[in-house]
XYZ file of C-alpha atoms in Angstrom:
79
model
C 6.545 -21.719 1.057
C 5.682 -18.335 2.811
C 6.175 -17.514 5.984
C 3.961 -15.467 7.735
C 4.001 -13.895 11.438
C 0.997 -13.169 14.040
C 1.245 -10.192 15.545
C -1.344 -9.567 18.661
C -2.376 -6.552 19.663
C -4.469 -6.047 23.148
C -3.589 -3.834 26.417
C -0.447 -4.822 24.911
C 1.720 -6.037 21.717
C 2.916 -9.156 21.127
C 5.325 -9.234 18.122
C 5.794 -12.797 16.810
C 9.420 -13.070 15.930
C 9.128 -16.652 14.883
C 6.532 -16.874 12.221
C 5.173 -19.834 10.593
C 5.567 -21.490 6.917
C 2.272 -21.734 5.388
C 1.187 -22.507 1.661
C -0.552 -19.848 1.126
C -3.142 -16.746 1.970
C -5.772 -18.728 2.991
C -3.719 -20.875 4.889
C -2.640 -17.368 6.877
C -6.205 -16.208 6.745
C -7.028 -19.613 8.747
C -3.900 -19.081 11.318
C -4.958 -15.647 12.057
C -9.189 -16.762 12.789
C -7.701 -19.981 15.224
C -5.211 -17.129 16.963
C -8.125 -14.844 17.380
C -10.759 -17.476 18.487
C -7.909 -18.777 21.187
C -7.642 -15.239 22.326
C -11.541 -14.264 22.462
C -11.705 -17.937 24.436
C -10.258 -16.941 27.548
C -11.896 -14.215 29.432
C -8.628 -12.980 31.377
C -7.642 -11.784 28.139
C -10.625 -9.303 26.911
C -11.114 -7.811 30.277
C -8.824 -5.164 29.042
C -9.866 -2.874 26.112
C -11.970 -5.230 24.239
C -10.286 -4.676 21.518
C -8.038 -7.656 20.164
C -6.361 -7.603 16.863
C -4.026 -10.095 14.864
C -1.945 -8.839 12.377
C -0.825 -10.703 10.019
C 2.461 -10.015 8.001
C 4.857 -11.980 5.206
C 7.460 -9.979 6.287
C 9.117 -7.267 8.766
C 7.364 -4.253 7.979
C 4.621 -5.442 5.521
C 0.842 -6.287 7.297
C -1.121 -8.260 4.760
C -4.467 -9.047 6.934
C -5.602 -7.689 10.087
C -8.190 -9.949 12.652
C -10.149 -7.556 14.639
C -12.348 -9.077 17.471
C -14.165 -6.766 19.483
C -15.843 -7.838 23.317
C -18.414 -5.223 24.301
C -20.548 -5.325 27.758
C -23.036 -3.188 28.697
C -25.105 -3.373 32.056
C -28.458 -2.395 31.164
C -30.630 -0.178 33.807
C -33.651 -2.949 35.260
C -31.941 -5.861 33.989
């Protein structure tokens, strides 16, 4: 089974040493979207750049998916 690590990038990088054993892509691809969405879900956590990605790699130096999530807010003039 492959293992696969979730990287996060914000305001800062968080390199996931441990990784996980997954069956396959997919199974990554799934990881990655419940990372993101557990991310995007607290608001302490966008108030930086609003830029959030998960990389995803199957092994030290090799990035097979990226998650990008991006939080925009614009004050609009009257409203």
């Amino acid at each position: 089974m492959p293992r696969y690590y979730f990287d996060i990038h914000e305001d800062a990088v968080v390199i996931d040493i441990d990784g996980r054993d997954l069956p396959d892509r997919a199974a990554a691809r799934a990881e990655a979207l419940a990372r993101g969405a557990a991310f995007a879900a607290d608001p302490q956590k966008l108030g930086g750049s609003g830029v959030v990605v998960v990389t995803v790699r199957d092994g030290p130096d090799r990035a097979v998916m990226r998650l990008r999530l991006v939080s925009q807010i614009e004050d609009v003039a009257g409203g």
